[in-house]
Coordinates of C-alpha atoms in Angstrom, one line a residue:
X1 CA -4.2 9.1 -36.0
X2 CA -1.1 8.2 -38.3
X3 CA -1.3 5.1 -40.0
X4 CA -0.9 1.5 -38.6
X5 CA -0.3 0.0 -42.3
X6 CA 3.2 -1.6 -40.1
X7 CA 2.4 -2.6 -37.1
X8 CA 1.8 -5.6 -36.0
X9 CA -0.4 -6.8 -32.7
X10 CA 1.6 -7.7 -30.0
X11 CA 0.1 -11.1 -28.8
X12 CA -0.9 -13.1 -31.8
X13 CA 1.4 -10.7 -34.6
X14 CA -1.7 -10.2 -36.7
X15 CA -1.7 -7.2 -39.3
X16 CA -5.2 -6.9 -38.8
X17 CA -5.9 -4.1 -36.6
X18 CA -8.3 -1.0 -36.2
X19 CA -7.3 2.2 -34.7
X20 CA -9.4 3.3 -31.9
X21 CA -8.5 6.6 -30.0
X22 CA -5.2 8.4 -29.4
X23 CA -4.6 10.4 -26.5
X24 CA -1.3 13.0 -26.6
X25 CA 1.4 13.8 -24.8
X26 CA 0.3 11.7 -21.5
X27 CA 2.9 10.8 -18.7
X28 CA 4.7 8.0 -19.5
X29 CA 5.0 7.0 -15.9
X30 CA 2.0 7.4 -14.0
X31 CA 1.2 6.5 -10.3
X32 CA 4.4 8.1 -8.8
X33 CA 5.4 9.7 -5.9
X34 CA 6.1 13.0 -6.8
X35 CA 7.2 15.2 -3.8
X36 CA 6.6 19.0 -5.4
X37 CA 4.1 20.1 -8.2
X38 CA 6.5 21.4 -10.2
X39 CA 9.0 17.9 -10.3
X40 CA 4.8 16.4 -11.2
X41 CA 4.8 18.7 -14.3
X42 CA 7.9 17.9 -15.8
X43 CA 7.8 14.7 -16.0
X44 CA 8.7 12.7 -19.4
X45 CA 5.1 12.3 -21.9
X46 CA 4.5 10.7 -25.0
X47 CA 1.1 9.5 -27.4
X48 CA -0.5 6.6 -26.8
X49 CA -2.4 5.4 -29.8
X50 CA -4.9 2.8 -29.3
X51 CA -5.9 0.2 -32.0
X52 CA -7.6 -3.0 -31.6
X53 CA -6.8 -6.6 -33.1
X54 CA -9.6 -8.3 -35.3
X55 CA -8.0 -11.7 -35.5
X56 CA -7.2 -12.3 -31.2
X57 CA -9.4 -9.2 -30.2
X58 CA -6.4 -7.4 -27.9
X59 CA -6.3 -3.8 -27.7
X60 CA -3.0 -2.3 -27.3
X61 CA -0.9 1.0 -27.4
X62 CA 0.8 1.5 -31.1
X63 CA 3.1 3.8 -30.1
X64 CA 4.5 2.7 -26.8
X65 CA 7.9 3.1 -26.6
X66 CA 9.3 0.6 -23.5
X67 CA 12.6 2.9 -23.1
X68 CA 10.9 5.4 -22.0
X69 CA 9.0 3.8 -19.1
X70 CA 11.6 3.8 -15.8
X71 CA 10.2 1.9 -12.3
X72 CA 12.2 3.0 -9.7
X73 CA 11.3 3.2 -5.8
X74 CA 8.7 6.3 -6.6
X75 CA 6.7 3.7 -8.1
X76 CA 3.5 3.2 -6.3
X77 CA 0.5 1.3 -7.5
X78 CA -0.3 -0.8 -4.4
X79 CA -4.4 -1.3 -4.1
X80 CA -4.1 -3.0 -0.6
X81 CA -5.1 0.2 1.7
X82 CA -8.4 -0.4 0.5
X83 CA -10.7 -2.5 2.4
X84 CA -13.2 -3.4 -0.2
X85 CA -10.3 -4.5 -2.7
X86 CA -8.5 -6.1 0.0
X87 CA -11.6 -8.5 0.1
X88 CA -11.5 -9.0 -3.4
X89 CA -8.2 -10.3 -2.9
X90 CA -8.4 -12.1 -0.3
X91 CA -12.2 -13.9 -2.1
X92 CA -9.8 -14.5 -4.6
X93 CA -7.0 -16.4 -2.6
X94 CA -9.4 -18.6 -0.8
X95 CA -10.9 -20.3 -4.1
X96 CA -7.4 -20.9 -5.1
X97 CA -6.3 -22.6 -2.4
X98 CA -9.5 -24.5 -1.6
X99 CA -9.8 -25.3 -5.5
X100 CA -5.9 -26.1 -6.0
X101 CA -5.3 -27.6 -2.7
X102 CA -2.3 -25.2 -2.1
X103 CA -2.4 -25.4 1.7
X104 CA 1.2 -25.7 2.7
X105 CA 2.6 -25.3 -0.3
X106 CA 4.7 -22.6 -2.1
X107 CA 3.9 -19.6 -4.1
X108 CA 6.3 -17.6 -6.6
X109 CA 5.2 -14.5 -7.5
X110 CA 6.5 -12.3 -10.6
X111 CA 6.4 -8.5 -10.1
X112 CA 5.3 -8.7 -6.4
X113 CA 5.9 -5.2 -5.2
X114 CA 6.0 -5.5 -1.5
X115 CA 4.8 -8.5 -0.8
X116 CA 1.2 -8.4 0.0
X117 CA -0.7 -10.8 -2.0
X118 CA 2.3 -13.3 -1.5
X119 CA 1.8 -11.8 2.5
X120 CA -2.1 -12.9 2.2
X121 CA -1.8 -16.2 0.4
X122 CA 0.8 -17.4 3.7
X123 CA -2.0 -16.1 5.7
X124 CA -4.2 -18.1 4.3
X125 CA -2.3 -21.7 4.6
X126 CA 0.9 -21.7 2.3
X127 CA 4.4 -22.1 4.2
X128 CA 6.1 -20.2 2.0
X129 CA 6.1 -17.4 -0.4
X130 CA 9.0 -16.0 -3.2
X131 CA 8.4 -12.8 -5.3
X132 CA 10.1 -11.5 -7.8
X133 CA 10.6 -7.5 -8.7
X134 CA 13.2 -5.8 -9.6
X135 CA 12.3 -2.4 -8.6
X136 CA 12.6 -3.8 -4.9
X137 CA 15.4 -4.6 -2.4
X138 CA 16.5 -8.2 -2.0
X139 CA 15.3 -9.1 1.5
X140 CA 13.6 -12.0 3.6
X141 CA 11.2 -11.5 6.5
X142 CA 8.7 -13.8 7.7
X143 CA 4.5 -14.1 7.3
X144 CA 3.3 -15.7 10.5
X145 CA 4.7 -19.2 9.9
X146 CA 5.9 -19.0 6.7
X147 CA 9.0 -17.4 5.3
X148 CA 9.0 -14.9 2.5
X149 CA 11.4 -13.7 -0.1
X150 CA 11.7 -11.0 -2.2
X151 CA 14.5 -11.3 -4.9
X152 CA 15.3 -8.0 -6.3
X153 CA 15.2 -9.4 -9.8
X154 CA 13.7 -10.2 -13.2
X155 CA 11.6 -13.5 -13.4
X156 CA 14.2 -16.0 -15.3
X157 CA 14.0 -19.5 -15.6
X158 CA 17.5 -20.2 -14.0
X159 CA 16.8 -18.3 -10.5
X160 CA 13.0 -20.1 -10.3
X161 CA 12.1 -22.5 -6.9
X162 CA 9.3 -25.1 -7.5
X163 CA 6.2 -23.9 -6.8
X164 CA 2.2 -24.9 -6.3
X165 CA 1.2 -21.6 -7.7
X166 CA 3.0 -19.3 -9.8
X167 CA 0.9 -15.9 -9.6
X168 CA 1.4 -12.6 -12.1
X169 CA -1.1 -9.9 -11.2
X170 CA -1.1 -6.2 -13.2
X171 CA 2.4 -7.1 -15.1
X172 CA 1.2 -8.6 -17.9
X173 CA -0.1 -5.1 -19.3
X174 CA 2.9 -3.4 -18.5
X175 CA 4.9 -5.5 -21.3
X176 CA 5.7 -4.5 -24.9
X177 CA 6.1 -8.8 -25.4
X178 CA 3.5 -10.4 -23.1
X179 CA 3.7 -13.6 -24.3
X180 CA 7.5 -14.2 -23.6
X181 CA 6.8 -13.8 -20.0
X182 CA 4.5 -16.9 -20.5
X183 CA 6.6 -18.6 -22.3
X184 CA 9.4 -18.2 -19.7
X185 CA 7.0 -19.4 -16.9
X186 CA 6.2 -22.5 -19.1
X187 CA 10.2 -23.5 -19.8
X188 CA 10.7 -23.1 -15.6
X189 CA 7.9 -25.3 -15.1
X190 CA 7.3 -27.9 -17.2
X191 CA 9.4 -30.6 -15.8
X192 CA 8.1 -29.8 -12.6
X193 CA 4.9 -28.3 -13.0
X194 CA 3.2 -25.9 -10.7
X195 CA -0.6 -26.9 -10.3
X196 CA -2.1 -23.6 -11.5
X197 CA -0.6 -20.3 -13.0
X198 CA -2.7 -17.5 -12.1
X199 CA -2.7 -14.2 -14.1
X200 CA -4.5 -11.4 -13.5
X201 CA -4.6 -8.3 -15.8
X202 CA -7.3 -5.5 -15.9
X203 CA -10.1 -6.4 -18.8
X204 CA -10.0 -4.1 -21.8
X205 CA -13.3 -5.2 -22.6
X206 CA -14.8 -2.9 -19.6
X207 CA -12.9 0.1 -20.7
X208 CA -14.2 -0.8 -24.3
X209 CA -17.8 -1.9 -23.4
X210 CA -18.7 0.0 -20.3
X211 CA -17.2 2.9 -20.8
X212 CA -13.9 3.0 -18.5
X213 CA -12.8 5.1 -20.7
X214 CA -10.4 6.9 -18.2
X215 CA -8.2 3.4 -18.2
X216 CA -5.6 4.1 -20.7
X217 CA -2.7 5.1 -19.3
X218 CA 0.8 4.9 -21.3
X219 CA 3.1 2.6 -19.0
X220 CA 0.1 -0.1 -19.8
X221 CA 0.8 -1.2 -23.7
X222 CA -1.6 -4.2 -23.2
X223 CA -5.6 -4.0 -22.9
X224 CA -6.6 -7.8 -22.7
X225 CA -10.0 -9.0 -23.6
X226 CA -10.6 -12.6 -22.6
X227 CA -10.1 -13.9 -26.5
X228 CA -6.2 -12.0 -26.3
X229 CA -5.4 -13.6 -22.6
X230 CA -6.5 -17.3 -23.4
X231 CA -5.0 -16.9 -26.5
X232 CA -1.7 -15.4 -24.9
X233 CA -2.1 -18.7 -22.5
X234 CA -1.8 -20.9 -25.5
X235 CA 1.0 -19.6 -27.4
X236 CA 3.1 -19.0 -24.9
X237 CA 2.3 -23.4 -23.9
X238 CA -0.3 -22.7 -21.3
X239 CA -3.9 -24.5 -21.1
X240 CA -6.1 -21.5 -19.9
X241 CA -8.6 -22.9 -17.6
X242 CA -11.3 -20.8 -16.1
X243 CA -11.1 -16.9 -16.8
X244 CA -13.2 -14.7 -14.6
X245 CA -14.3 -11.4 -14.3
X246 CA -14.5 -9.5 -11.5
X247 CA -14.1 -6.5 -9.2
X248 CA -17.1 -4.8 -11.1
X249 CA -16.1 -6.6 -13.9
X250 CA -12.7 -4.3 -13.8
X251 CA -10.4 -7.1 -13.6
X252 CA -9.9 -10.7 -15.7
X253 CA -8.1 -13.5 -13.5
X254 CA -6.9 -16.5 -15.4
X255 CA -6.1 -19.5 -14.2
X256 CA -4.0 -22.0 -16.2
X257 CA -2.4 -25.2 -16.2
X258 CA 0.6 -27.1 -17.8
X259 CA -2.0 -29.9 -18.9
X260 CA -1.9 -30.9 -22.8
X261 CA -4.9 -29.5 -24.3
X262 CA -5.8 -32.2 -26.2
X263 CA -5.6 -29.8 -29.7
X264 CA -2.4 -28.2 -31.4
X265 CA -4.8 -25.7 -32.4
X266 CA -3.8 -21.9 -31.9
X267 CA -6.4 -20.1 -33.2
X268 CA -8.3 -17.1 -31.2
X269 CA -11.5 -19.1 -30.0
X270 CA -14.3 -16.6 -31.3
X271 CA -13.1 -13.1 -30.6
X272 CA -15.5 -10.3 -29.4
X273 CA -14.2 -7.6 -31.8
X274 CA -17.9 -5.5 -31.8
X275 CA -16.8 -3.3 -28.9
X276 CA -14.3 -1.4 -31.2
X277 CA -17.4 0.3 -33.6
X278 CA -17.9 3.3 -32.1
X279 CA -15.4 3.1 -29.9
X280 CA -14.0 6.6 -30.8
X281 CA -17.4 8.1 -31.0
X282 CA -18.2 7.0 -27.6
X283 CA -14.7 8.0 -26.1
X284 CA -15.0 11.8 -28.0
X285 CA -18.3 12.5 -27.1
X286 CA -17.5 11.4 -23.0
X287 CA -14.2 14.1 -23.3
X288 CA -16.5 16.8 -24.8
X289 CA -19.1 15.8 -21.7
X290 CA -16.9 15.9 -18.7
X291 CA -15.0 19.2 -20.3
X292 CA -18.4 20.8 -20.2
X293 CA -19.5 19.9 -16.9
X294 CA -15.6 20.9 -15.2
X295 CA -16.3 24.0 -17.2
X296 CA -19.6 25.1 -16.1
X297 CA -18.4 23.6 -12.3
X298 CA -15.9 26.0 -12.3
X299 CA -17.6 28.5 -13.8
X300 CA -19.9 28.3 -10.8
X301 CA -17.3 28.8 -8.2
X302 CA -17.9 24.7 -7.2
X303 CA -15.1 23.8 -5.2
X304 CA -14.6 20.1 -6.3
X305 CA -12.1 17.2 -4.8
X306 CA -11.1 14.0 -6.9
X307 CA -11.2 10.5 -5.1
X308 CA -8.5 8.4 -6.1
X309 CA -4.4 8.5 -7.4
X310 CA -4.3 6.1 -9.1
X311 CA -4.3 5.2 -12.8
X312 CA -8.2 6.5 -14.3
X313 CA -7.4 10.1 -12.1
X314 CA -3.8 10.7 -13.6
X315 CA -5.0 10.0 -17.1
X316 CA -9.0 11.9 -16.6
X317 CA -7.2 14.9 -15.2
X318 CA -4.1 15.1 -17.9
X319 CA -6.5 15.2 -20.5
X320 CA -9.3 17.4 -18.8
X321 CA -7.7 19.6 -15.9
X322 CA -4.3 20.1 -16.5
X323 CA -3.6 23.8 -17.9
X324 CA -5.3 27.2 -17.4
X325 CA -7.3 27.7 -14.2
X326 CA -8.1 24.2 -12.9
X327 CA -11.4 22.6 -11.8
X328 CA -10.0 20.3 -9.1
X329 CA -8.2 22.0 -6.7
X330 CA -6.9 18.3 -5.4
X331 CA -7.2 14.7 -4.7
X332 CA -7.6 12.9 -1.8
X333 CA -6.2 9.2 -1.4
X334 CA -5.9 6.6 1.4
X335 CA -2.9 5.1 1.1
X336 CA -0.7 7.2 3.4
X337 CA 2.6 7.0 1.1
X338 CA 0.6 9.5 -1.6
X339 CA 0.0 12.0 1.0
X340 CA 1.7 15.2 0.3
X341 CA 2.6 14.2 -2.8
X342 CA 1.8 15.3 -6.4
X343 CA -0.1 13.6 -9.6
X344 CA 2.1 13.2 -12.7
X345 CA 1.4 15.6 -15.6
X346 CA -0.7 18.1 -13.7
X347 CA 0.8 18.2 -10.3
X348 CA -2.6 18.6 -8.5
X349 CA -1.7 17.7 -5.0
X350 CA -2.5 14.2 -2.8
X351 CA -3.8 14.9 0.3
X352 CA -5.3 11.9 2.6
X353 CA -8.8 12.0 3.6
X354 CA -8.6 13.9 6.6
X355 CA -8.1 16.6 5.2
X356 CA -11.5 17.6 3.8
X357 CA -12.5 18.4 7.4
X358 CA -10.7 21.5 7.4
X359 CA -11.2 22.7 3.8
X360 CA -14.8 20.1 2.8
X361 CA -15.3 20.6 -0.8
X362 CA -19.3 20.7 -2.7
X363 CA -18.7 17.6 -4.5
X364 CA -16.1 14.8 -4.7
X365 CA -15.3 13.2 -8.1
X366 CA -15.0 9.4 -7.3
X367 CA -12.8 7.9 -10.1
X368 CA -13.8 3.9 -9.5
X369 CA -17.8 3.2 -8.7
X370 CA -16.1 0.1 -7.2
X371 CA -15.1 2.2 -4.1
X372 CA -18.2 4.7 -3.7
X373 CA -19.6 2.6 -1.1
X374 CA -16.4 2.7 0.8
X375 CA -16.0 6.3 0.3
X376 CA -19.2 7.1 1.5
X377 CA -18.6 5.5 4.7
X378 CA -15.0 7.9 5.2
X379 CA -17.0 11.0 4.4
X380 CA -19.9 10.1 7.4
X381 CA -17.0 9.1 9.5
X382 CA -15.5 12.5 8.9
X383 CA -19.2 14.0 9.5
X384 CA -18.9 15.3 6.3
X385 CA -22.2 15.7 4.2
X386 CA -20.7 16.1 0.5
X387 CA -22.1 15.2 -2.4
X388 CA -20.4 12.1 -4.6
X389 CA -20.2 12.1 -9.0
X390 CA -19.2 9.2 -10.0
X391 CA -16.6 9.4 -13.0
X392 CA -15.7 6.3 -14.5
X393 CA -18.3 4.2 -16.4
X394 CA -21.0 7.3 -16.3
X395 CA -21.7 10.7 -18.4
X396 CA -21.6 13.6 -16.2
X397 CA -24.8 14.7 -14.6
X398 CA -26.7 17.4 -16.3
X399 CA -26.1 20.7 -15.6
X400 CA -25.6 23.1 -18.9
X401 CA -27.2 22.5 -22.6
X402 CA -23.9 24.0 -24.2
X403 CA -21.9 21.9 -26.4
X404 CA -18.8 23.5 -27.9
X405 CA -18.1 21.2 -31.6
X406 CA -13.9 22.7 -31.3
X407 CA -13.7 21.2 -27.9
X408 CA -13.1 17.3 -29.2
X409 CA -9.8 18.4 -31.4
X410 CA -8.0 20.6 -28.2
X411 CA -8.7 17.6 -25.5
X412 CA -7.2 15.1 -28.2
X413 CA -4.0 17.1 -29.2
X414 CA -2.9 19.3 -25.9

């Protein structure tokens, strides 16, 4: 990995990093809607380059370049279609609103996609809901009996409603200067100060600690551990209140407040750097594993399926499956927008679970052990007796002895 003797960490600006793992020529975009396999292999790649900050303890990609990341309207990320993560959310909303007493109120949200969560908090009691996004369409429509708007826009101060919650969720990651984005949500709000910002970002210390080591993926620069997010809070003005972990332990929610802290203290508040020793180890040994066992599956004549589009598939397969004669001979996804579309980098192809009843592979790969419940209970809808490997978080089961030592140094430079 070339050297980081310039850079500087994005949150706090500390010169005291680490490197941790590099990962080359990856798609710069990921979760796209691709519509042939050849427009899914040529899309634009690049390095990412992960190193880790001793002083806040954020992770984050050294050689992210923000020009090259587009969002347009091919952009899809949307976790909704899932019932079990659809709880999650919605376990999520009710505590905020019993907690913050935000029945009836309104809630801004910045980089709001469609709509949903600002769709589900007007469900549950707020009359009113405004998002912000500028990869969508300026338009109104209403959520029972409350009105929603999306403004086709960046967050700014100047274009910001009052609100009783101001909500970010998966943004933060996505920006080369996370902490401006706080600091803009503090100058809209401090004269008028919402009762709770809530920021949710997915928590770096999982990838780092228990081995979600498919979660890098190059449009994210940011990997926040609970030190870098409450730390973010405060610089940017914000009193972080309670930060939780949750969905499998996937996901850190923040919630903050315009309160004075009591302390002009900045200072990181005990980061957890311990999770970066033997980071690379861990990561290069789990490549070398998984090769081997998609090897020898192949090798078998297994005919194997991957669960999952989104984010820990596009960056598993780009690294493992994506020249020569592949392992995988496709994925399979629930939310019906993928469907017959392709994954970035490799262009295996999206097909929607219905599927597998005409061609049923041996094995599905299940990219998220959050969802193999849920999966399970497709496949016996489908009548379909197939066999699940979970990915993410676990070393492949055993089924060869054979370790190949020249197999580490092709995964990390193709």
């Amino acid at each position: 990995m070339p050297g980081i003797a310039n850079v500087l960490c994005i949150v706090c600006g500390s010169s005291d990093l680490t490197k941790l793992v590099e990962l080359a020529s990856v798609p710069v975009v990921g979760p796209q809607l691709l519509r042939s396999s050849e427009e899914a292999r040529a899309v634009a790649r690049d390095d990412i380059r992960l190193v880790g900050c001793r002083y806040c303890g954020h992770v984050f990609n050294a050689a992210f370049n923000a020009a090259l990341v587009v969002y347009d309207e091919n952009y899809e990320n949307s976790l909704m279609g899932s019932p079990h993560y659809r709880r999650y959310s919605e376990d999520v909303i009710s505590r905020l609103v019993s907690t913050y007493g935000l029945a009836g109120g309104t809630a801004v949200e910045i980089g709001c996609g469609r709509g949903e969560f600002l769709q589900m908090l007007c469900e549950r009691g707020l009359r009113k809901g405004i998002g912000f996004d500028p990869g969508r369409p300026t338009h109104e429509h209403t959520g029972g009996e409350a009105a929603i708007t999306i403004i086709g826009d960046i967050f700014t101060p100047s274009l910001v409603p009052r609100a009783d919650i101001v909500c970010s969720r998966y943004v933060l990651e996505h920006l080369p200067r996370p902490v401006d984005l706080l600091r803009s949500i503090c100058e809209a709000y401090t004269s008028h100060p919402a009762r709770v910002v809530f920021i949710e970002v997915p928590n770096g210390t999982y990838m780092l600690d228990e081995f979600g080591i498919w979660d890098p993926l190059y449009e994210h620069p940011s990997y926040f551990t609970s030190s870098s997010l409450a730390h973010a809070l405060r610089l940017a003005g914000l009193t972080p209140g309670p930060i939780n972990v949750g969905f499998g332990r996937q996901f850190l929610a923040a919630e903050a407040t315009f309160a004075p802290s009591g302390t002009d203290d900045q200072s990181p508040r005990s980061p957890n750097t311990r999770s970066f020793a033997g980071f690379a180890e861990r990561f290069g040994k789990a490549l070398v594993d998984w090769q081997d066992w998609l090897d020898r599956a192949r090798w078998n004549g297994e005919r194997l399926a991957l669960w999952g589009a989104g984010a820990k598939s596009i960056t598993f397969l780009n690294v493992l499956d994506r020249s020569g004669e592949r392992a995988i001979e496709r994925v399979i996804d629930i939310n019906p927008l993928k469907a017959g579309t392709f994954i970035a980098g490799t262009g295996h192809p999206i097909v929607p679970p219905a599927v597998l009843q005409e061609h049923p592979p041996d094995r599905v790969l299940v990219m998220n052990p959050e969802y193999e419940t849920e999966i399970q209970e497709v496949l016996n809808e489908l009548d379909l007796d197939v066999e699940l490997t979970v990915v993410s978080g676990r070393l492949p089961p055993r089924n060869a002895d054979l370790r190949r030592p020249d197999l580490l140094g092709r995964l990390l430079t193709v």
